[in-house]
């Protein structure tokens, strides 16, 4: 497996609280991504990064923000969690914009 | 915008039988196409990819896929399924310049009976 660590692996939080998910890579890849996986929807891109401090929105970015202050770390923040953000979140990395993605093992987030 | 359709939500095959998982895409130009596999509680693992060239692509674990432009399809095949192939399979499409920003299908769950 590519060196991708997501933390935490599981989290339960209450509606309205802030939540930050972390993705850490040891591959020194330039590109990093956050996807969410929901039944019936497959995986959908939330945000991605093409370098330190360079990020852009994906298909379902509302309610999420990201930050990348170091090559190895990509943080996903839910400023005020809602029940609709209950999901499994996957981080992925790629060496170039035309390289296949390598995925972490996911974070299961439950918002009650 | 590109889209991917996997028409089969769930498929059951017997061990040793052949397998074909369907994938249809919608994209105006030449797409980058991928198949990923996900075991329970795990992330997605790349099985194979098509960027250009030979339309029959070989992947890991004995899988292959064929790109058919005329049918907008990229079906995944395996001649003889093993019980360990039970998992969920995702087809995905990217496009030139942003091949790693993928649009995924909704997945096909494969069950293998012994």
PDB file of C-alpha atoms in Angstrom:
ATOM      1  CA  UNK A   1       0.000   0.000   0.000  1.00  0.00           C
ATOM      2  CA  UNK A   2       1.067   3.581  -0.665  1.00  0.00           C
ATOM      3  CA  UNK A   3       2.126   5.366   2.524  1.00  0.00           C
ATOM      4  CA  UNK A   4      -1.160   7.069   3.332  1.00  0.00           C
ATOM      5  CA  UNK A   5      -2.459   7.363   6.876  1.00  0.00           C
ATOM      6  CA  UNK A   6      -5.866   8.786   7.704  1.00  0.00           C
ATOM      7  CA  UNK A   7      -6.772   9.825  11.220  1.00  0.00           C
ATOM      8  CA  UNK A   8      -8.939   9.231  13.043  1.00  0.00           C
ATOM      9  CA  UNK A   9     -10.287   5.986  11.542  1.00  0.00           C
ATOM     10  CA  UNK A  10     -13.630   6.442  13.248  1.00  0.00           C
ATOM     11  CA  UNK A  11     -15.301   9.479  14.767  1.00  0.00           C
ATOM     12  CA  UNK A  12     -18.695  10.269  16.219  1.00  0.00           C
ATOM     13  CA  UNK A  13     -19.566  13.898  16.683  1.00  0.00           C
ATOM     14  CA  UNK A  14     -22.585  16.052  17.326  1.00  0.00           C
ATOM     15  CA  UNK A  15     -24.330  18.369  14.908  1.00  0.00           C
ATOM     16  CA  UNK A  16     -22.811  21.839  14.932  1.00  0.00           C
ATOM     17  CA  UNK A  17     -19.362  20.863  16.180  1.00  0.00           C
ATOM     18  CA  UNK A  18     -16.198  21.390  14.140  1.00  0.00           C
ATOM     19  CA  UNK A  19     -14.345  18.325  12.911  1.00  0.00           C
ATOM     20  CA  UNK A  20     -10.936  17.958  11.283  1.00  0.00           C
ATOM     21  CA  UNK A  21      -9.781  14.879   9.450  1.00  0.00           C
ATOM     22  CA  UNK A  22      -6.132  14.360   8.678  1.00  0.00           C
ATOM     23  CA  UNK A  23      -4.389  12.704   5.763  1.00  0.00           C
ATOM     24  CA  UNK A  24      -0.664  12.068   5.999  1.00  0.00           C
ATOM     25  CA  UNK A  25       1.451  10.696   3.148  1.00  0.00           C
ATOM     26  CA  UNK A  26       5.047   9.532   3.033  1.00  0.00           C
ATOM     27  CA  UNK A  27       5.296   9.344  -0.780  1.00  0.00           C
ATOM     28  CA  UNK A  28       6.124  13.022  -1.375  1.00  0.00           C
ATOM     29  CA  UNK A  29       3.356  13.185  -3.998  1.00  0.00           C
ATOM     30  CA  UNK A  30       2.280  16.602  -5.158  1.00  0.00           C
ATOM     31  CA  UNK A  31      -1.453  15.909  -5.535  1.00  0.00           C
ATOM     32  CA  UNK A  32      -3.816  15.064  -2.706  1.00  0.00           C
ATOM     33  CA  UNK A  33      -7.591  14.600  -2.705  1.00  0.00           C
ATOM     34  CA  UNK A  34     -10.516  14.195  -0.360  1.00  0.00           C
ATOM     35  CA  UNK A  35     -13.457  12.054  -1.475  1.00  0.00           C
ATOM     36  CA  UNK A  36     -16.584  11.010   0.358  1.00  0.00           C
ATOM     37  CA  UNK A  37     -18.283   7.664  -0.199  1.00  0.00           C
ATOM     38  CA  UNK A  38     -22.008   7.228   0.236  1.00  0.00           C
ATOM     39  CA  UNK A  39     -24.284   4.339  -0.759  1.00  0.00           C
ATOM     40  CA  UNK A  40     -25.757   4.895  -4.192  1.00  0.00           C
ATOM     41  CA  UNK A  41     -23.329   7.688  -5.007  1.00  0.00           C
ATOM     42  CA  UNK A  42     -19.948   6.013  -5.300  1.00  0.00           C
ATOM     43  CA  UNK A  43     -17.128   8.369  -4.450  1.00  0.00           C
ATOM     44  CA  UNK A  44     -17.421  12.104  -4.943  1.00  0.00           C
ATOM     45  CA  UNK A  45     -14.588  14.629  -4.913  1.00  0.00           C
ATOM     46  CA  UNK A  46     -14.752  17.226  -2.127  1.00  0.00           C
ATOM     47  CA  UNK A  47     -11.510  19.170  -2.499  1.00  0.00           C
ATOM     48  CA  UNK A  48      -8.087  18.590  -3.896  1.00  0.00           C
ATOM     49  CA  UNK A  49      -4.607  20.057  -3.649  1.00  0.00           C
ATOM     50  CA  UNK A  50      -1.986  20.445  -6.338  1.00  0.00           C
ATOM     51  CA  UNK A  51       0.754  21.700  -4.052  1.00  0.00           C
ATOM     52  CA  UNK A  52       1.463  23.314  -0.727  1.00  0.00           C
ATOM     53  CA  UNK A  53      -1.158  26.005  -0.128  1.00  0.00           C
ATOM     54  CA  UNK A  54      -2.711  25.293  -3.541  1.00  0.00           C
ATOM     55  CA  UNK A  55      -6.196  23.851  -3.275  1.00  0.00           C
ATOM     56  CA  UNK A  56      -9.396  23.819  -5.293  1.00  0.00           C
ATOM     57  CA  UNK A  57     -12.990  22.734  -4.964  1.00  0.00           C
ATOM     58  CA  UNK A  58     -14.439  19.489  -6.162  1.00  0.00           C
ATOM     59  CA  UNK A  59     -17.955  18.354  -6.898  1.00  0.00           C
ATOM     60  CA  UNK A  60     -19.330  18.482  -3.322  1.00  0.00           C
ATOM     61  CA  UNK A  61     -17.310  21.156  -1.523  1.00  0.00           C
ATOM     62  CA  UNK A  62     -20.102  23.013   0.312  1.00  0.00           C
ATOM     63  CA  UNK A  63     -19.624  22.804   4.082  1.00  0.00           C
ATOM     64  CA  UNK A  64     -15.992  21.701   3.816  1.00  0.00           C
ATOM     65  CA  UNK A  65     -12.664  23.491   3.844  1.00  0.00           C
ATOM     66  CA  UNK A  66      -9.135  22.185   3.415  1.00  0.00           C
ATOM     67  CA  UNK A  67      -5.605  23.207   4.178  1.00  0.00           C
ATOM     68  CA  UNK A  68      -2.203  22.025   3.084  1.00  0.00           C
ATOM     69  CA  UNK A  69       0.713  23.668   4.840  1.00  0.00           C
ATOM     70  CA  UNK A  70       3.145  20.807   4.183  1.00  0.00           C
ATOM     71  CA  UNK A  71       3.531  18.388   1.298  1.00  0.00           C
ATOM     72  CA  UNK A  72       2.754  15.410   3.491  1.00  0.00           C
ATOM     73  CA  UNK A  73      -0.404  16.642   5.223  1.00  0.00           C
ATOM     74  CA  UNK A  74      -3.847  17.479   3.852  1.00  0.00           C
ATOM     75  CA  UNK A  75      -6.540  18.449   6.339  1.00  0.00           C
ATOM     76  CA  UNK A  76     -10.293  18.377   5.775  1.00  0.00           C
ATOM     77  CA  UNK A  77     -12.406  20.517   8.102  1.00  0.00           C
ATOM     78  CA  UNK A  78     -16.128  20.488   8.652  1.00  0.00           C
ATOM     79  CA  UNK A  79     -16.689  23.885  10.263  1.00  0.00           C
ATOM     80  CA  UNK A  80     -20.093  22.935  11.654  1.00  0.00           C
ATOM     81  CA  UNK A  81     -20.932  19.287  11.107  1.00  0.00           C
ATOM     82  CA  UNK A  82     -24.373  18.289   9.851  1.00  0.00           C
ATOM     83  CA  UNK A  83     -26.050  14.885   9.667  1.00  0.00           C
ATOM     84  CA  UNK A  84     -25.742  14.962   5.870  1.00  0.00           C
ATOM     85  CA  UNK A  85     -21.978  14.838   6.321  1.00  0.00           C
ATOM     86  CA  UNK A  86     -22.174  11.393   7.895  1.00  0.00           C
ATOM     87  CA  UNK A  87     -20.065   9.416   5.454  1.00  0.00           C
ATOM     88  CA  UNK A  88     -16.837   7.576   4.857  1.00  0.00           C
ATOM     89  CA  UNK A  89     -14.067   9.954   3.863  1.00  0.00           C
ATOM     90  CA  UNK A  90     -11.158   8.846   1.728  1.00  0.00           C
ATOM     91  CA  UNK A  91      -7.904  10.601   1.106  1.00  0.00           C
ATOM     92  CA  UNK A  92      -6.057   9.871  -2.118  1.00  0.00           C
ATOM     93  CA  UNK A  93      -2.723  10.897  -3.574  1.00  0.00           C
ATOM     94  CA  UNK A  94      -1.185  10.958  -7.028  1.00  0.00           C
ATOM     95  CA  UNK A  95       2.299  11.725  -8.243  1.00  0.00           C
ATOM     96  CA  UNK A  96       1.153  13.821 -11.188  1.00  0.00           C
ATOM     97  CA  UNK A  97      -2.220  15.023 -12.439  1.00  0.00           C
ATOM     98  CA  UNK A  98      -2.193  12.134 -14.904  1.00  0.00           C
ATOM     99  CA  UNK A  99      -1.201   9.430 -12.454  1.00  0.00           C
ATOM    100  CA  UNK A 100      -3.648   6.959 -10.941  1.00  0.00           C
ATOM    101  CA  UNK A 101      -4.924   7.630  -7.464  1.00  0.00           C
ATOM    102  CA  UNK A 102      -3.777   5.699  -4.410  1.00  0.00           C
ATOM    103  CA  UNK A 103      -6.242   5.671  -1.532  1.00  0.00           C
ATOM    104  CA  UNK A 104      -6.019   5.618   2.227  1.00  0.00           C
ATOM    105  CA  UNK A 105      -8.185   3.275   4.289  1.00  0.00           C
ATOM    106  CA  UNK A 106     -10.808   5.885   5.076  1.00  0.00           C
ATOM    107  CA  UNK A 107     -12.350   7.660   8.056  1.00  0.00           C
ATOM    108  CA  UNK A 108     -15.874   6.767   9.069  1.00  0.00           C
ATOM    109  CA  UNK A 109     -17.586   9.888  10.391  1.00  0.00           C
ATOM    110  CA  UNK A 110     -20.956   9.833  12.110  1.00  0.00           C
ATOM    111  CA  UNK A 111     -22.718  13.088  12.906  1.00  0.00           C
ATOM    112  CA  UNK A 112     -25.525  12.643  15.450  1.00  0.00           C
TER     113      UNK A 112
ATOM    114  CA  UNK B   1     -19.473  16.841 -17.501  1.00  0.00           C
ATOM    115  CA  UNK B   2     -18.392  13.256 -17.518  1.00  0.00           C
ATOM    116  CA  UNK B   3     -20.471  10.515 -15.930  1.00  0.00           C
ATOM    117  CA  UNK B   4     -20.180   6.801 -15.287  1.00  0.00           C
ATOM    118  CA  UNK B   5     -22.924   4.201 -15.121  1.00  0.00           C
ATOM    119  CA  UNK B   6     -22.546   0.797 -13.567  1.00  0.00           C
ATOM    120  CA  UNK B   7     -25.919  -0.803 -14.252  1.00  0.00           C
ATOM    121  CA  UNK B   8     -25.478  -3.806 -11.968  1.00  0.00           C
ATOM    122  CA  UNK B   9     -25.662  -3.013  -8.262  1.00  0.00           C
ATOM    123  CA  UNK B  10     -25.066  -6.589  -7.161  1.00  0.00           C
ATOM    124  CA  UNK B  11     -23.812  -9.682  -8.993  1.00  0.00           C
ATOM    125  CA  UNK B  12     -23.429 -13.237  -7.722  1.00  0.00           C
ATOM    126  CA  UNK B  13     -21.231 -15.780  -9.490  1.00  0.00           C
ATOM    127  CA  UNK B  14     -19.965 -19.221  -8.606  1.00  0.00           C
ATOM    128  CA  UNK B  15     -16.305 -19.746  -7.929  1.00  0.00           C
ATOM    129  CA  UNK B  16     -14.568 -20.750 -11.156  1.00  0.00           C
ATOM    130  CA  UNK B  17     -17.169 -19.088 -13.360  1.00  0.00           C
ATOM    131  CA  UNK B  18     -16.382 -16.185 -15.661  1.00  0.00           C
ATOM    132  CA  UNK B  19     -17.195 -12.627 -14.719  1.00  0.00           C
ATOM    133  CA  UNK B  20     -18.088  -9.484 -16.619  1.00  0.00           C
ATOM    134  CA  UNK B  21     -18.873  -6.195 -14.863  1.00  0.00           C
ATOM    135  CA  UNK B  22     -20.377  -3.482 -17.000  1.00  0.00           C
ATOM    136  CA  UNK B  23     -19.337   0.152 -17.146  1.00  0.00           C
ATOM    137  CA  UNK B  24     -20.605   2.857 -19.484  1.00  0.00           C
ATOM    138  CA  UNK B  25     -19.213   6.370 -19.527  1.00  0.00           C
ATOM    139  CA  UNK B  26     -20.207   9.692 -20.939  1.00  0.00           C
ATOM    140  CA  UNK B  27     -17.425  11.999 -22.016  1.00  0.00           C
ATOM    141  CA  UNK B  28     -16.858  13.955 -25.193  1.00  0.00           C
ATOM    142  CA  UNK B  29     -13.162  13.383 -25.733  1.00  0.00           C
ATOM    143  CA  UNK B  30     -10.915  10.384 -25.207  1.00  0.00           C
ATOM    144  CA  UNK B  31     -11.329   9.423 -21.597  1.00  0.00           C
ATOM    145  CA  UNK B  32      -8.963   8.012 -19.043  1.00  0.00           C
ATOM    146  CA  UNK B  33     -10.718   4.945 -17.609  1.00  0.00           C
ATOM    147  CA  UNK B  34     -10.081   3.009 -14.430  1.00  0.00           C
ATOM    148  CA  UNK B  35     -11.328   0.065 -12.443  1.00  0.00           C
ATOM    149  CA  UNK B  36     -10.841  -0.003  -8.695  1.00  0.00           C
ATOM    150  CA  UNK B  37     -11.683  -2.709  -6.172  1.00  0.00           C
ATOM    151  CA  UNK B  38     -12.671  -2.169  -2.544  1.00  0.00           C
ATOM    152  CA  UNK B  39     -12.675  -4.851   0.117  1.00  0.00           C
ATOM    153  CA  UNK B  40     -14.781  -4.254   3.252  1.00  0.00           C
ATOM    154  CA  UNK B  41     -13.280  -1.624   5.531  1.00  0.00           C
ATOM    155  CA  UNK B  42     -10.506  -0.865   3.100  1.00  0.00           C
ATOM    156  CA  UNK B  43      -9.598   1.838   0.651  1.00  0.00           C
ATOM    157  CA  UNK B  44      -9.763   1.437  -3.095  1.00  0.00           C
ATOM    158  CA  UNK B  45      -7.075  -0.467  -4.978  1.00  0.00           C
ATOM    159  CA  UNK B  46      -6.350   0.160  -8.639  1.00  0.00           C
ATOM    160  CA  UNK B  47      -7.025  -2.903 -10.816  1.00  0.00           C
ATOM    161  CA  UNK B  48      -6.229  -1.428 -14.217  1.00  0.00           C
ATOM    162  CA  UNK B  49      -6.304   1.727 -16.289  1.00  0.00           C
ATOM    163  CA  UNK B  50      -6.763   2.766 -19.891  1.00  0.00           C
ATOM    164  CA  UNK B  51      -5.127   5.932 -21.183  1.00  0.00           C
ATOM    165  CA  UNK B  52      -4.563   5.181 -24.875  1.00  0.00           C
ATOM    166  CA  UNK B  53      -3.292   2.519 -27.238  1.00  0.00           C
ATOM    167  CA  UNK B  54      -4.356  -1.106 -27.068  1.00  0.00           C
ATOM    168  CA  UNK B  55      -8.024  -1.245 -26.173  1.00  0.00           C
ATOM    169  CA  UNK B  56      -7.635  -4.482 -24.214  1.00  0.00           C
ATOM    170  CA  UNK B  57      -5.978  -3.707 -20.911  1.00  0.00           C
ATOM    171  CA  UNK B  58      -4.514  -6.222 -18.513  1.00  0.00           C
ATOM    172  CA  UNK B  59      -4.577  -5.584 -14.791  1.00  0.00           C
ATOM    173  CA  UNK B  60      -3.687  -7.187 -11.528  1.00  0.00           C
ATOM    174  CA  UNK B  61      -5.268 -10.337 -10.080  1.00  0.00           C
ATOM    175  CA  UNK B  62      -6.059 -11.726 -13.544  1.00  0.00           C
ATOM    176  CA  UNK B  63      -8.513  -8.988 -14.507  1.00  0.00           C
ATOM    177  CA  UNK B  64      -8.776  -7.372 -17.922  1.00  0.00           C
ATOM    178  CA  UNK B  65     -10.958  -4.665 -19.430  1.00  0.00           C
ATOM    179  CA  UNK B  66     -11.803  -3.667 -22.973  1.00  0.00           C
ATOM    180  CA  UNK B  67     -12.360  -0.094 -24.106  1.00  0.00           C
ATOM    181  CA  UNK B  68     -15.056   0.144 -26.794  1.00  0.00           C
ATOM    182  CA  UNK B  69     -15.434   3.684 -28.011  1.00  0.00           C
ATOM    183  CA  UNK B  70     -18.452   2.890 -30.201  1.00  0.00           C
ATOM    184  CA  UNK B  71     -20.343   1.599 -27.170  1.00  0.00           C
ATOM    185  CA  UNK B  72     -18.864   4.037 -24.621  1.00  0.00           C
ATOM    186  CA  UNK B  73     -18.037   1.029 -22.515  1.00  0.00           C
ATOM    187  CA  UNK B  74     -15.164  -0.253 -20.426  1.00  0.00           C
ATOM    188  CA  UNK B  75     -16.271  -3.638 -19.119  1.00  0.00           C
ATOM    189  CA  UNK B  76     -14.204  -5.590 -16.612  1.00  0.00           C
ATOM    190  CA  UNK B  77     -13.693  -9.323 -17.135  1.00  0.00           C
ATOM    191  CA  UNK B  78     -12.100 -12.289 -15.442  1.00  0.00           C
ATOM    192  CA  UNK B  79     -12.167 -15.801 -16.913  1.00  0.00           C
ATOM    193  CA  UNK B  80     -12.333 -17.660 -13.595  1.00  0.00           C
ATOM    194  CA  UNK B  81     -13.439 -16.012 -10.370  1.00  0.00           C
ATOM    195  CA  UNK B  82     -11.918 -16.890  -6.999  1.00  0.00           C
ATOM    196  CA  UNK B  83     -13.713 -16.554  -3.669  1.00  0.00           C
ATOM    197  CA  UNK B  84     -11.235 -13.819  -2.709  1.00  0.00           C
ATOM    198  CA  UNK B  85     -12.569 -11.646  -5.560  1.00  0.00           C
ATOM    199  CA  UNK B  86     -15.699 -10.910  -3.545  1.00  0.00           C
ATOM    200  CA  UNK B  87     -15.625  -7.132  -3.100  1.00  0.00           C
ATOM    201  CA  UNK B  88     -17.077  -3.941  -4.517  1.00  0.00           C
ATOM    202  CA  UNK B  89     -15.856  -2.772  -7.891  1.00  0.00           C
ATOM    203  CA  UNK B  90     -15.836   0.803  -9.100  1.00  0.00           C
ATOM    204  CA  UNK B  91     -15.414   2.124 -12.600  1.00  0.00           C
ATOM    205  CA  UNK B  92     -14.120   5.690 -12.925  1.00  0.00           C
ATOM    206  CA  UNK B  93     -13.443   8.195 -15.670  1.00  0.00           C
ATOM    207  CA  UNK B  94     -11.034  11.097 -15.790  1.00  0.00           C
ATOM    208  CA  UNK B  95      -9.947  13.249 -18.673  1.00  0.00           C
ATOM    209  CA  UNK B  96      -6.733  14.519 -20.191  1.00  0.00           C
ATOM    210  CA  UNK B  97      -5.025  16.987 -17.954  1.00  0.00           C
ATOM    211  CA  UNK B  98      -6.921  15.959 -14.867  1.00  0.00           C
ATOM    212  CA  UNK B  99      -6.851  12.196 -14.977  1.00  0.00           C
ATOM    213  CA  UNK B 100      -6.623  12.022 -11.223  1.00  0.00           C
ATOM    214  CA  UNK B 101      -9.828  14.027 -10.657  1.00  0.00           C
ATOM    215  CA  UNK B 102     -12.141  11.141 -11.213  1.00  0.00           C
ATOM    216  CA  UNK B 103     -15.848  10.636 -11.575  1.00  0.00           C
ATOM    217  CA  UNK B 104     -16.834   7.283 -10.103  1.00  0.00           C
ATOM    218  CA  UNK B 105     -19.700   4.981 -10.820  1.00  0.00           C
ATOM    219  CA  UNK B 106     -21.903   3.815  -7.991  1.00  0.00           C
ATOM    220  CA  UNK B 107     -20.186   0.457  -7.770  1.00  0.00           C
ATOM    221  CA  UNK B 108     -21.033  -3.212  -8.297  1.00  0.00           C
ATOM    222  CA  UNK B 109     -20.904  -5.554  -5.347  1.00  0.00           C
ATOM    223  CA  UNK B 110     -19.635  -9.012  -6.304  1.00  0.00           C
ATOM    224  CA  UNK B 111     -20.585 -12.047  -4.278  1.00  0.00           C
ATOM    225  CA  UNK B 112     -18.858 -15.354  -4.974  1.00  0.00           C
ATOM    226  CA  UNK B 113     -20.529 -18.610  -4.024  1.00  0.00           C
ATOM    227  CA  UNK B 114     -18.531 -21.754  -3.382  1.00  0.00           C
TER     228      UNK B 114
END
